Amino acid sequence: MVEGTSQAGAKRAWARECLRELVEAGVPGDAIPSERTLCERLGVSRPTLRAAVDELVAARLLVREHGRGMFVAPAKITQELAPAGGGPGFSLPKASSTWAGRVLEFTTLPAGAGIGRKLHLTPAAHILYIARLRLVDGEPMAIEHLHVPAALVPGLVPADMERGDFYQLLGTAYGVEVHEAVQAIEPTVVSEREAKLLGVPVLSPALRFERLTTDRTGRPVEYVHSVYRGDRYRILSRMSLAEPDPPFDPADTPRYRSGIPSGGLTARGTGRTFTRGDFQPLL
């Protein structure tokens, strides 16, 4: 544990992902269990659960109806970009800006059902949960929540996550060569806690990244979801259209409303995509 590490914070993040799993498993209009039921099922306090619910309501994934309860929100429109090729589909900018990280939480937890499916682990298997604040030239830019199989990175310490590149560290220190990633990007707004960390008003626009990374054997090595400031960040994609993919049919994944499906990567077609972060200074 490091200074600022909070078991309550980890529980809130875990409760939020459990709620997301309920949303992804349902259809618009489905009722969500009551707060009391969820608190008993997840083993969290009511304030912790309400904080997690508030974030999903703000992200338009849940709807509260006074006197009736909580329901799965109307479905979002889904559009697929060409799949990434030749390496992870997301890289931090390499230009003039200097990126750094500050660890907020660093703890070992059971994977649970949702994260376990993504990382091909049993629910009881241990993962390393790391929350870190990403800074550009000393200014808060993003909050990352990483989930890594604990057995993959023995001896990893918080300081390792505050310097250098994590993928490079995996290769040099643990012999893990990342090969492919599937990433989903969607608009969201920041919660009160996220707003304080990023230095922006509550409910400010943001981008939510969700990424699942595998090595050359196809083994999942990392699941991460991040919130990037919408006022200081944009995405640029370059796509090769020489060999277009077959048309995308949202009905192919009817159970998943947003993000990356639980279960693994999808690799369809041979189109190439390059995506990079572009830091945009305010005028």
PDB file of C-alpha atoms in Angstrom, residues 3-265:
ATOM      1  CA  GLU A   3       0.041   6.854   0.977  1.00  0.00           C
ATOM      2  CA  GLY A   4      -3.463   7.689  -0.200  1.00  0.00           C
ATOM      3  CA  THR A   5      -4.298   4.048  -0.817  1.00  0.00           C
ATOM      4  CA  SER A   6      -7.853   3.407   0.286  1.00  0.00           C
ATOM      5  CA  GLN A   7      -9.651   0.113   0.599  1.00  0.00           C
ATOM      6  CA  ALA A   8     -12.879   2.107   0.345  1.00  0.00           C
ATOM      7  CA  GLY A   9     -11.677   3.550  -2.949  1.00  0.00           C
ATOM      8  CA  ALA A  10     -10.887   0.090  -4.267  1.00  0.00           C
ATOM      9  CA  LYS A  11     -14.313  -1.150  -3.163  1.00  0.00           C
ATOM     10  CA  ARG A  12     -16.000   1.772  -4.901  1.00  0.00           C
ATOM     11  CA  ALA A  13     -14.157   1.025  -8.145  1.00  0.00           C
ATOM     12  CA  TRP A  14     -15.019  -2.662  -7.804  1.00  0.00           C
ATOM     13  CA  ALA A  15     -18.695  -1.868  -7.099  1.00  0.00           C
ATOM     14  CA  ARG A  16     -18.785   0.387 -10.167  1.00  0.00           C
ATOM     15  CA  GLU A  17     -17.429  -2.388 -12.390  1.00  0.00           C
ATOM     16  CA  CYS A  18     -19.903  -4.903 -10.925  1.00  0.00           C
ATOM     17  CA  LEU A  19     -22.729  -2.492 -11.751  1.00  0.00           C
ATOM     18  CA  ARG A  20     -21.332  -2.081 -15.265  1.00  0.00           C
ATOM     19  CA  GLU A  21     -21.423  -5.853 -15.607  1.00  0.00           C
ATOM     20  CA  LEU A  22     -25.117  -5.852 -14.651  1.00  0.00           C
ATOM     21  CA  VAL A  23     -25.782  -3.153 -17.228  1.00  0.00           C
ATOM     22  CA  GLU A  24     -23.874  -4.982 -19.967  1.00  0.00           C
ATOM     23  CA  ALA A  25     -25.741  -8.225 -19.209  1.00  0.00           C
ATOM     24  CA  GLY A  26     -29.137  -6.521 -19.434  1.00  0.00           C
ATOM     25  CA  VAL A  27     -31.220  -4.724 -22.001  1.00  0.00           C
ATOM     26  CA  PRO A  28     -32.642  -1.184 -21.869  1.00  0.00           C
ATOM     27  CA  GLY A  29     -35.371  -0.947 -19.250  1.00  0.00           C
ATOM     28  CA  ASP A  30     -34.202  -3.892 -17.154  1.00  0.00           C
ATOM     29  CA  ALA A  31     -34.541  -3.275 -13.420  1.00  0.00           C
ATOM     30  CA  ILE A  32     -31.396  -3.214 -11.285  1.00  0.00           C
ATOM     31  CA  PRO A  33     -31.602  -4.802  -7.790  1.00  0.00           C
ATOM     32  CA  SER A  34     -32.325  -2.469  -4.894  1.00  0.00           C
ATOM     33  CA  GLU A  35     -29.551  -0.650  -3.021  1.00  0.00           C
ATOM     34  CA  ARG A  36     -30.055  -2.906  -0.012  1.00  0.00           C
ATOM     35  CA  THR A  37     -29.763  -6.054  -2.126  1.00  0.00           C
ATOM     36  CA  LEU A  38     -26.681  -4.775  -3.926  1.00  0.00           C
ATOM     37  CA  CYS A  39     -24.971  -3.749  -0.681  1.00  0.00           C
ATOM     38  CA  GLU A  40     -25.495  -7.239   0.741  1.00  0.00           C
ATOM     39  CA  ARG A  41     -24.428  -8.938  -2.474  1.00  0.00           C
ATOM     40  CA  LEU A  42     -21.281  -6.854  -2.988  1.00  0.00           C
ATOM     41  CA  GLY A  43     -20.369  -6.416   0.671  1.00  0.00           C
ATOM     42  CA  VAL A  44     -20.116  -2.622   0.455  1.00  0.00           C
ATOM     43  CA  SER A  45     -21.677   0.211   2.416  1.00  0.00           C
ATOM     44  CA  ARG A  46     -24.609   2.216   1.089  1.00  0.00           C
ATOM     45  CA  PRO A  47     -22.524   5.407   0.612  1.00  0.00           C
ATOM     46  CA  THR A  48     -19.963   3.414  -1.394  1.00  0.00           C
ATOM     47  CA  LEU A  49     -22.677   1.893  -3.563  1.00  0.00           C
ATOM     48  CA  ARG A  50     -24.425   5.230  -4.102  1.00  0.00           C
ATOM     49  CA  ALA A  51     -21.154   6.817  -5.199  1.00  0.00           C
ATOM     50  CA  ALA A  52     -20.708   4.062  -7.787  1.00  0.00           C
ATOM     51  CA  VAL A  53     -24.324   4.387  -8.932  1.00  0.00           C
ATOM     52  CA  ASP A  54     -23.968   8.176  -9.251  1.00  0.00           C
ATOM     53  CA  GLU A  55     -21.062   7.699 -11.664  1.00  0.00           C
ATOM     54  CA  LEU A  56     -23.046   5.345 -13.906  1.00  0.00           C
ATOM     55  CA  VAL A  57     -26.086   7.624 -13.821  1.00  0.00           C
ATOM     56  CA  ALA A  58     -23.870  10.540 -14.869  1.00  0.00           C
ATOM     57  CA  ALA A  59     -22.429   8.366 -17.653  1.00  0.00           C
ATOM     58  CA  ARG A  60     -25.993   7.628 -18.867  1.00  0.00           C
ATOM     59  CA  LEU A  61     -25.682   3.883 -18.229  1.00  0.00           C
ATOM     60  CA  LEU A  62     -28.225   3.778 -15.401  1.00  0.00           C
ATOM     61  CA  VAL A  63     -31.477   5.667 -14.914  1.00  0.00           C
ATOM     62  CA  ARG A  64     -33.034   6.444 -11.527  1.00  0.00           C
ATOM     63  CA  GLU A  65     -36.814   6.754 -11.322  1.00  0.00           C
ATOM     64  CA  HIS A  66     -38.175   8.190  -8.085  1.00  0.00           C
ATOM     65  CA  GLY A  67     -40.249   5.629  -6.231  1.00  0.00           C
ATOM     66  CA  ARG A  68     -39.499   2.867  -8.732  1.00  0.00           C
ATOM     67  CA  GLY A  69     -35.767   2.166  -8.533  1.00  0.00           C
ATOM     68  CA  MET A  70     -32.879   1.913 -10.992  1.00  0.00           C
ATOM     69  CA  PHE A  71     -33.014   0.699 -14.589  1.00  0.00           C
ATOM     70  CA  VAL A  72     -30.664   0.016 -17.473  1.00  0.00           C
ATOM     71  CA  ALA A  73     -30.542   3.189 -19.570  1.00  0.00           C
ATOM     72  CA  PRO A  74     -31.446   3.326 -23.271  1.00  0.00           C
ATOM     73  CA  ALA A  75     -28.824   1.701 -25.489  1.00  0.00           C
ATOM     74  CA  LYS A  76     -26.046   3.727 -27.045  1.00  0.00           C
ATOM     75  CA  ILE A  77     -25.410   3.822 -30.777  1.00  0.00           C
ATOM     76  CA  THR A  78     -22.470   1.507 -31.592  1.00  0.00           C
ATOM     77  CA  GLN A  79     -19.903   2.133 -34.327  1.00  0.00           C
ATOM     78  CA  GLU A  80     -16.824  -0.001 -34.934  1.00  0.00           C
ATOM     79  CA  LEU A  81     -13.489   1.358 -36.155  1.00  0.00           C
ATOM     80  CA  ALA A  82     -11.060  -0.812 -38.067  1.00  0.00           C
ATOM     81  CA  PRO A  83      -9.198  -3.159 -35.695  1.00  0.00           C
ATOM     82  CA  ALA A  84      -5.691  -2.301 -34.582  1.00  0.00           C
ATOM     83  CA  GLY A  85      -2.767  -4.119 -36.135  1.00  0.00           C
ATOM     84  CA  GLY A  86       0.910  -4.478 -35.383  1.00  0.00           C
ATOM     85  CA  GLY A  87       0.783  -3.690 -31.685  1.00  0.00           C
ATOM     86  CA  PRO A  88      -1.316  -1.983 -29.042  1.00  0.00           C
ATOM     87  CA  GLY A  89      -3.942   0.311 -30.560  1.00  0.00           C
ATOM     88  CA  PHE A  90      -3.162   3.164 -28.194  1.00  0.00           C
ATOM     89  CA  SER A  91       0.070   4.943 -27.457  1.00  0.00           C
ATOM     90  CA  LEU A  92       0.896   8.004 -25.439  1.00  0.00           C
ATOM     91  CA  PRO A  93       2.193  11.037 -27.331  1.00  0.00           C
ATOM     92  CA  LYS A  94       5.938  11.092 -27.885  1.00  0.00           C
ATOM     93  CA  ALA A  95       6.238  14.758 -28.801  1.00  0.00           C
ATOM     94  CA  SER A  96       7.088  17.827 -26.718  1.00  0.00           C
ATOM     95  CA  SER A  97       4.916  17.070 -23.684  1.00  0.00           C
ATOM     96  CA  THR A  98       6.302  15.131 -20.707  1.00  0.00           C
ATOM     97  CA  TRP A  99       4.082  12.398 -19.275  1.00  0.00           C
ATOM     98  CA  ALA A 100       4.366  11.225 -15.679  1.00  0.00           C
ATOM     99  CA  GLY A 101       2.315   9.133 -13.254  1.00  0.00           C
ATOM    100  CA  ARG A 102       1.347   9.317  -9.604  1.00  0.00           C
ATOM    101  CA  VAL A 103       0.039   6.164  -7.935  1.00  0.00           C
ATOM    102  CA  LEU A 104      -3.234   6.670  -6.063  1.00  0.00           C
ATOM    103  CA  GLU A 105      -3.994   3.054  -5.129  1.00  0.00           C
ATOM    104  CA  PHE A 106      -1.903  -0.106  -5.272  1.00  0.00           C
ATOM    105  CA  THR A 107      -3.405  -3.277  -3.852  1.00  0.00           C
ATOM    106  CA  THR A 108      -4.018  -6.961  -4.506  1.00  0.00           C
ATOM    107  CA  LEU A 109      -7.633  -8.092  -4.897  1.00  0.00           C
ATOM    108  CA  PRO A 110      -9.570 -11.158  -6.092  1.00  0.00           C
ATOM    109  CA  ALA A 111     -10.297 -10.814  -9.806  1.00  0.00           C
ATOM    110  CA  GLY A 112     -14.037 -11.309  -9.417  1.00  0.00           C
ATOM    111  CA  ALA A 113     -16.311 -12.603 -12.167  1.00  0.00           C
ATOM    112  CA  GLY A 114     -16.167  -9.676 -14.601  1.00  0.00           C
ATOM    113  CA  ILE A 115     -12.451  -8.913 -14.525  1.00  0.00           C
ATOM    114  CA  GLY A 116     -11.695 -12.629 -14.296  1.00  0.00           C
ATOM    115  CA  ARG A 117     -13.487 -13.298 -17.586  1.00  0.00           C
ATOM    116  CA  LYS A 118     -11.592 -10.505 -19.320  1.00  0.00           C
ATOM    117  CA  LEU A 119      -8.205 -11.718 -18.058  1.00  0.00           C
ATOM    118  CA  HIS A 120      -9.070 -15.439 -18.357  1.00  0.00           C
ATOM    119  CA  LEU A 121      -8.698 -15.931 -14.605  1.00  0.00           C
ATOM    120  CA  THR A 122     -10.864 -17.585 -11.978  1.00  0.00           C
ATOM    121  CA  PRO A 123     -12.829 -15.153  -9.764  1.00  0.00           C
ATOM    122  CA  ALA A 124     -10.609 -16.072  -6.807  1.00  0.00           C
ATOM    123  CA  ALA A 125      -7.330 -15.473  -8.662  1.00  0.00           C
ATOM    124  CA  HIS A 126      -5.396 -12.442  -7.486  1.00  0.00           C
ATOM    125  CA  ILE A 127      -4.960  -9.349  -9.596  1.00  0.00           C
ATOM    126  CA  LEU A 128      -2.954  -6.226  -8.952  1.00  0.00           C
ATOM    127  CA  TYR A 129      -5.262  -3.205  -8.981  1.00  0.00           C
ATOM    128  CA  ILE A 130      -3.454   0.073  -9.653  1.00  0.00           C
ATOM    129  CA  ALA A 131      -5.053   3.493  -9.900  1.00  0.00           C
ATOM    130  CA  ARG A 132      -2.773   6.263 -11.064  1.00  0.00           C
ATOM    131  CA  LEU A 133      -3.060   9.885 -12.039  1.00  0.00           C
ATOM    132  CA  ARG A 134      -1.424  10.715 -15.368  1.00  0.00           C
ATOM    133  CA  LEU A 135       0.114  14.158 -15.706  1.00  0.00           C
ATOM    134  CA  VAL A 136       1.310  16.121 -18.729  1.00  0.00           C
ATOM    135  CA  ASP A 137       3.969  18.716 -17.963  1.00  0.00           C
ATOM    136  CA  GLY A 138       2.847  18.470 -14.339  1.00  0.00           C
ATOM    137  CA  GLU A 139      -0.853  19.036 -15.076  1.00  0.00           C
ATOM    138  CA  PRO A 140      -3.453  16.274 -14.370  1.00  0.00           C
ATOM    139  CA  MET A 141      -4.678  14.754 -17.622  1.00  0.00           C
ATOM    140  CA  ALA A 142      -6.173  11.318 -16.875  1.00  0.00           C
ATOM    141  CA  ILE A 143      -6.988   8.708 -14.248  1.00  0.00           C
ATOM    142  CA  GLU A 144      -6.114   5.109 -15.088  1.00  0.00           C
ATOM    143  CA  HIS A 145      -7.395   1.946 -13.399  1.00  0.00           C
ATOM    144  CA  LEU A 146      -5.178  -1.017 -14.268  1.00  0.00           C
ATOM    145  CA  HIS A 147      -5.915  -4.681 -13.577  1.00  0.00           C
ATOM    146  CA  VAL A 148      -2.963  -7.032 -14.070  1.00  0.00           C
ATOM    147  CA  PRO A 149      -2.670 -10.732 -13.117  1.00  0.00           C
ATOM    148  CA  ALA A 150      -0.615 -10.672  -9.912  1.00  0.00           C
ATOM    149  CA  ALA A 151       1.343 -13.777 -10.918  1.00  0.00           C
ATOM    150  CA  LEU A 152       2.524 -11.952 -14.045  1.00  0.00           C
ATOM    151  CA  VAL A 153       4.368  -9.155 -12.210  1.00  0.00           C
ATOM    152  CA  PRO A 154       5.915 -10.495  -8.965  1.00  0.00           C
ATOM    153  CA  GLY A 155       7.804  -7.831  -7.085  1.00  0.00           C
ATOM    154  CA  LEU A 156       6.162  -4.899  -8.862  1.00  0.00           C
ATOM    155  CA  VAL A 157       6.144  -1.839  -6.580  1.00  0.00           C
ATOM    156  CA  PRO A 158       4.331   1.515  -6.826  1.00  0.00           C
ATOM    157  CA  ALA A 159       7.504   3.344  -7.860  1.00  0.00           C
ATOM    158  CA  ASP A 160       7.662   1.172 -10.995  1.00  0.00           C
ATOM    159  CA  MET A 161       4.367   2.687 -12.125  1.00  0.00           C
ATOM    160  CA  GLU A 162       5.547   6.281 -11.731  1.00  0.00           C
ATOM    161  CA  ARG A 163       8.424   6.158 -14.174  1.00  0.00           C
ATOM    162  CA  GLY A 164       8.923   4.879 -17.694  1.00  0.00           C
ATOM    163  CA  ASP A 165       6.532   2.916 -19.888  1.00  0.00           C
ATOM    164  CA  PHE A 166       4.559   0.018 -18.397  1.00  0.00           C
ATOM    165  CA  TYR A 167       4.687  -2.077 -21.578  1.00  0.00           C
ATOM    166  CA  GLN A 168       8.449  -1.607 -21.777  1.00  0.00           C
ATOM    167  CA  LEU A 169       8.698  -2.647 -18.121  1.00  0.00           C
ATOM    168  CA  LEU A 170       6.695  -5.800 -18.848  1.00  0.00           C
ATOM    169  CA  GLY A 171       9.165  -6.711 -21.573  1.00  0.00           C
ATOM    170  CA  THR A 172      12.434  -5.897 -19.813  1.00  0.00           C
ATOM    171  CA  ALA A 173      11.598  -6.996 -16.256  1.00  0.00           C
ATOM    172  CA  TYR A 174       9.119  -9.831 -16.822  1.00  0.00           C
ATOM    173  CA  GLY A 175       9.733 -11.072 -20.367  1.00  0.00           C
ATOM    174  CA  VAL A 176       6.163 -10.238 -21.440  1.00  0.00           C
ATOM    175  CA  GLU A 177       5.913  -8.883 -24.975  1.00  0.00           C
ATOM    176  CA  VAL A 178       2.623  -7.103 -25.569  1.00  0.00           C
ATOM    177  CA  HIS A 179       1.306  -7.777 -29.043  1.00  0.00           C
ATOM    178  CA  GLU A 180      -2.315  -6.762 -29.532  1.00  0.00           C
ATOM    179  CA  ALA A 181      -4.999  -4.667 -27.877  1.00  0.00           C
ATOM    180  CA  VAL A 182      -8.670  -3.946 -28.358  1.00  0.00           C
ATOM    181  CA  GLN A 183      -9.788  -0.554 -27.132  1.00  0.00           C
ATOM    182  CA  ALA A 184     -13.195   1.085 -26.798  1.00  0.00           C
ATOM    183  CA  ILE A 185     -13.651   4.844 -26.445  1.00  0.00           C
ATOM    184  CA  GLU A 186     -16.841   6.567 -25.384  1.00  0.00           C
ATOM    185  CA  PRO A 187     -17.890   9.951 -24.015  1.00  0.00           C
ATOM    186  CA  THR A 188     -18.598  10.345 -20.307  1.00  0.00           C
ATOM    187  CA  VAL A 189     -18.499  12.956 -17.558  1.00  0.00           C
ATOM    188  CA  VAL A 190     -16.286  13.123 -14.480  1.00  0.00           C
ATOM    189  CA  SER A 191     -17.518  12.249 -11.011  1.00  0.00           C
ATOM    190  CA  GLU A 192     -16.892  14.465  -7.981  1.00  0.00           C
ATOM    191  CA  ARG A 193     -13.793  12.476  -6.988  1.00  0.00           C
ATOM    192  CA  GLU A 194     -12.445  12.470 -10.557  1.00  0.00           C
ATOM    193  CA  ALA A 195     -13.097  16.207 -10.867  1.00  0.00           C
ATOM    194  CA  LYS A 196     -10.987  16.908  -7.771  1.00  0.00           C
ATOM    195  CA  LEU A 197      -8.102  14.795  -9.061  1.00  0.00           C
ATOM    196  CA  LEU A 198      -8.209  16.301 -12.554  1.00  0.00           C
ATOM    197  CA  GLY A 199      -8.853  19.864 -11.452  1.00  0.00           C
ATOM    198  CA  VAL A 200     -12.040  20.325 -13.487  1.00  0.00           C
ATOM    199  CA  PRO A 201     -15.698  21.018 -12.569  1.00  0.00           C
ATOM    200  CA  VAL A 202     -17.940  18.096 -11.624  1.00  0.00           C
ATOM    201  CA  LEU A 203     -19.715  16.550 -14.652  1.00  0.00           C
ATOM    202  CA  SER A 204     -17.151  17.989 -17.078  1.00  0.00           C
ATOM    203  CA  PRO A 205     -16.975  16.127 -20.423  1.00  0.00           C
ATOM    204  CA  ALA A 206     -14.417  13.349 -20.582  1.00  0.00           C
ATOM    205  CA  LEU A 207     -13.382  10.348 -22.653  1.00  0.00           C
ATOM    206  CA  ARG A 208     -13.563   6.863 -21.179  1.00  0.00           C
ATOM    207  CA  PHE A 209     -11.016   4.388 -22.545  1.00  0.00           C
ATOM    208  CA  GLU A 210     -11.326   0.656 -22.012  1.00  0.00           C
ATOM    209  CA  ARG A 211      -8.482  -1.551 -23.214  1.00  0.00           C
ATOM    210  CA  LEU A 212      -7.666  -5.258 -23.124  1.00  0.00           C
ATOM    211  CA  THR A 213      -4.081  -6.166 -24.027  1.00  0.00           C
ATOM    212  CA  THR A 214      -2.618  -9.577 -24.889  1.00  0.00           C
ATOM    213  CA  ASP A 215       0.886 -10.932 -25.438  1.00  0.00           C
ATOM    214  CA  ARG A 216       2.130 -12.874 -28.458  1.00  0.00           C
ATOM    215  CA  THR A 217       0.612 -16.101 -27.140  1.00  0.00           C
ATOM    216  CA  GLY A 218      -2.841 -14.505 -26.885  1.00  0.00           C
ATOM    217  CA  ARG A 219      -2.713 -14.381 -23.091  1.00  0.00           C
ATOM    218  CA  PRO A 220      -4.451 -11.332 -21.570  1.00  0.00           C
ATOM    219  CA  VAL A 221      -1.892  -9.314 -19.614  1.00  0.00           C
ATOM    220  CA  GLU A 222      -3.785  -6.128 -18.782  1.00  0.00           C
ATOM    221  CA  TYR A 223      -7.287  -4.725 -18.545  1.00  0.00           C
ATOM    222  CA  VAL A 224      -7.452  -0.982 -18.026  1.00  0.00           C
ATOM    223  CA  HIS A 225     -10.154   1.649 -18.023  1.00  0.00           C
ATOM    224  CA  SER A 226      -9.271   5.319 -17.943  1.00  0.00           C
ATOM    225  CA  VAL A 227     -10.918   8.729 -17.840  1.00  0.00           C
ATOM    226  CA  TYR A 228      -9.254  11.471 -19.895  1.00  0.00           C
ATOM    227  CA  ARG A 229     -10.102  15.143 -19.690  1.00  0.00           C
ATOM    228  CA  GLY A 230     -12.334  16.102 -22.607  1.00  0.00           C
ATOM    229  CA  ASP A 231     -11.140  19.713 -22.666  1.00  0.00           C
ATOM    230  CA  ARG A 232      -7.478  18.843 -23.166  1.00  0.00           C
ATOM    231  CA  TYR A 233      -7.410  15.647 -25.154  1.00  0.00           C
ATOM    232  CA  ARG A 234      -8.426  14.419 -28.599  1.00  0.00           C
ATOM    233  CA  ILE A 235      -7.914  11.249 -30.616  1.00  0.00           C
ATOM    234  CA  LEU A 236      -6.443  10.984 -34.107  1.00  0.00           C
ATOM    235  CA  SER A 237      -6.861   7.745 -36.056  1.00  0.00           C
ATOM    236  CA  ARG A 238      -5.216   6.741 -39.313  1.00  0.00           C
ATOM    237  CA  MET A 239      -6.807   3.804 -41.142  1.00  0.00           C
ATOM    238  CA  SER A 240      -5.757   1.775 -44.165  1.00  0.00           C
ATOM    239  CA  LEU A 241      -8.806   1.104 -46.317  1.00  0.00           C
ATOM    240  CA  ALA A 242      -7.071  -1.113 -48.868  1.00  0.00           C
ATOM    241  CA  GLU A 243      -8.667  -4.267 -47.429  1.00  0.00           C
ATOM    242  CA  PRO A 244     -11.903  -3.180 -45.751  1.00  0.00           C
ATOM    243  CA  ASP A 245     -13.539  -5.301 -43.092  1.00  0.00           C
ATOM    244  CA  PRO A 246     -16.997  -6.785 -43.580  1.00  0.00           C
ATOM    245  CA  PRO A 247     -19.827  -4.465 -42.475  1.00  0.00           C
ATOM    246  CA  PHE A 248     -20.211  -4.242 -38.718  1.00  0.00           C
ATOM    247  CA  ASP A 249     -23.504  -5.521 -37.369  1.00  0.00           C
ATOM    248  CA  PRO A 250     -24.273  -4.405 -33.765  1.00  0.00           C
ATOM    249  CA  ALA A 251     -26.500  -7.484 -33.498  1.00  0.00           C
ATOM    250  CA  ASP A 252     -23.293  -9.559 -33.439  1.00  0.00           C
ATOM    251  CA  THR A 253     -22.865  -8.570 -29.765  1.00  0.00           C
ATOM    252  CA  PRO A 254     -26.393  -8.049 -28.422  1.00  0.00           C
ATOM    253  CA  ARG A 255     -25.472  -8.546 -24.759  1.00  0.00           C
ATOM    254  CA  TYR A 256     -22.843  -5.810 -24.623  1.00  0.00           C
ATOM    255  CA  ARG A 257     -23.977  -2.231 -24.461  1.00  0.00           C
ATOM    256  CA  SER A 258     -20.608  -0.498 -24.402  1.00  0.00           C
ATOM    257  CA  GLY A 259     -16.904  -1.123 -24.020  1.00  0.00           C
ATOM    258  CA  ILE A 260     -15.052  -4.390 -24.553  1.00  0.00           C
ATOM    259  CA  PRO A 261     -17.041  -7.648 -24.361  1.00  0.00           C
ATOM    260  CA  SER A 262     -16.194  -9.886 -21.410  1.00  0.00           C
ATOM    261  CA  GLY A 263     -14.354 -12.843 -22.819  1.00  0.00           C
ATOM    262  CA  GLY A 264     -11.526 -11.498 -24.894  1.00  0.00           C
ATOM    263  CA  LEU A 265     -10.265  -9.759 -27.966  1.00  0.00           C
TER     264      LEU A 265
END
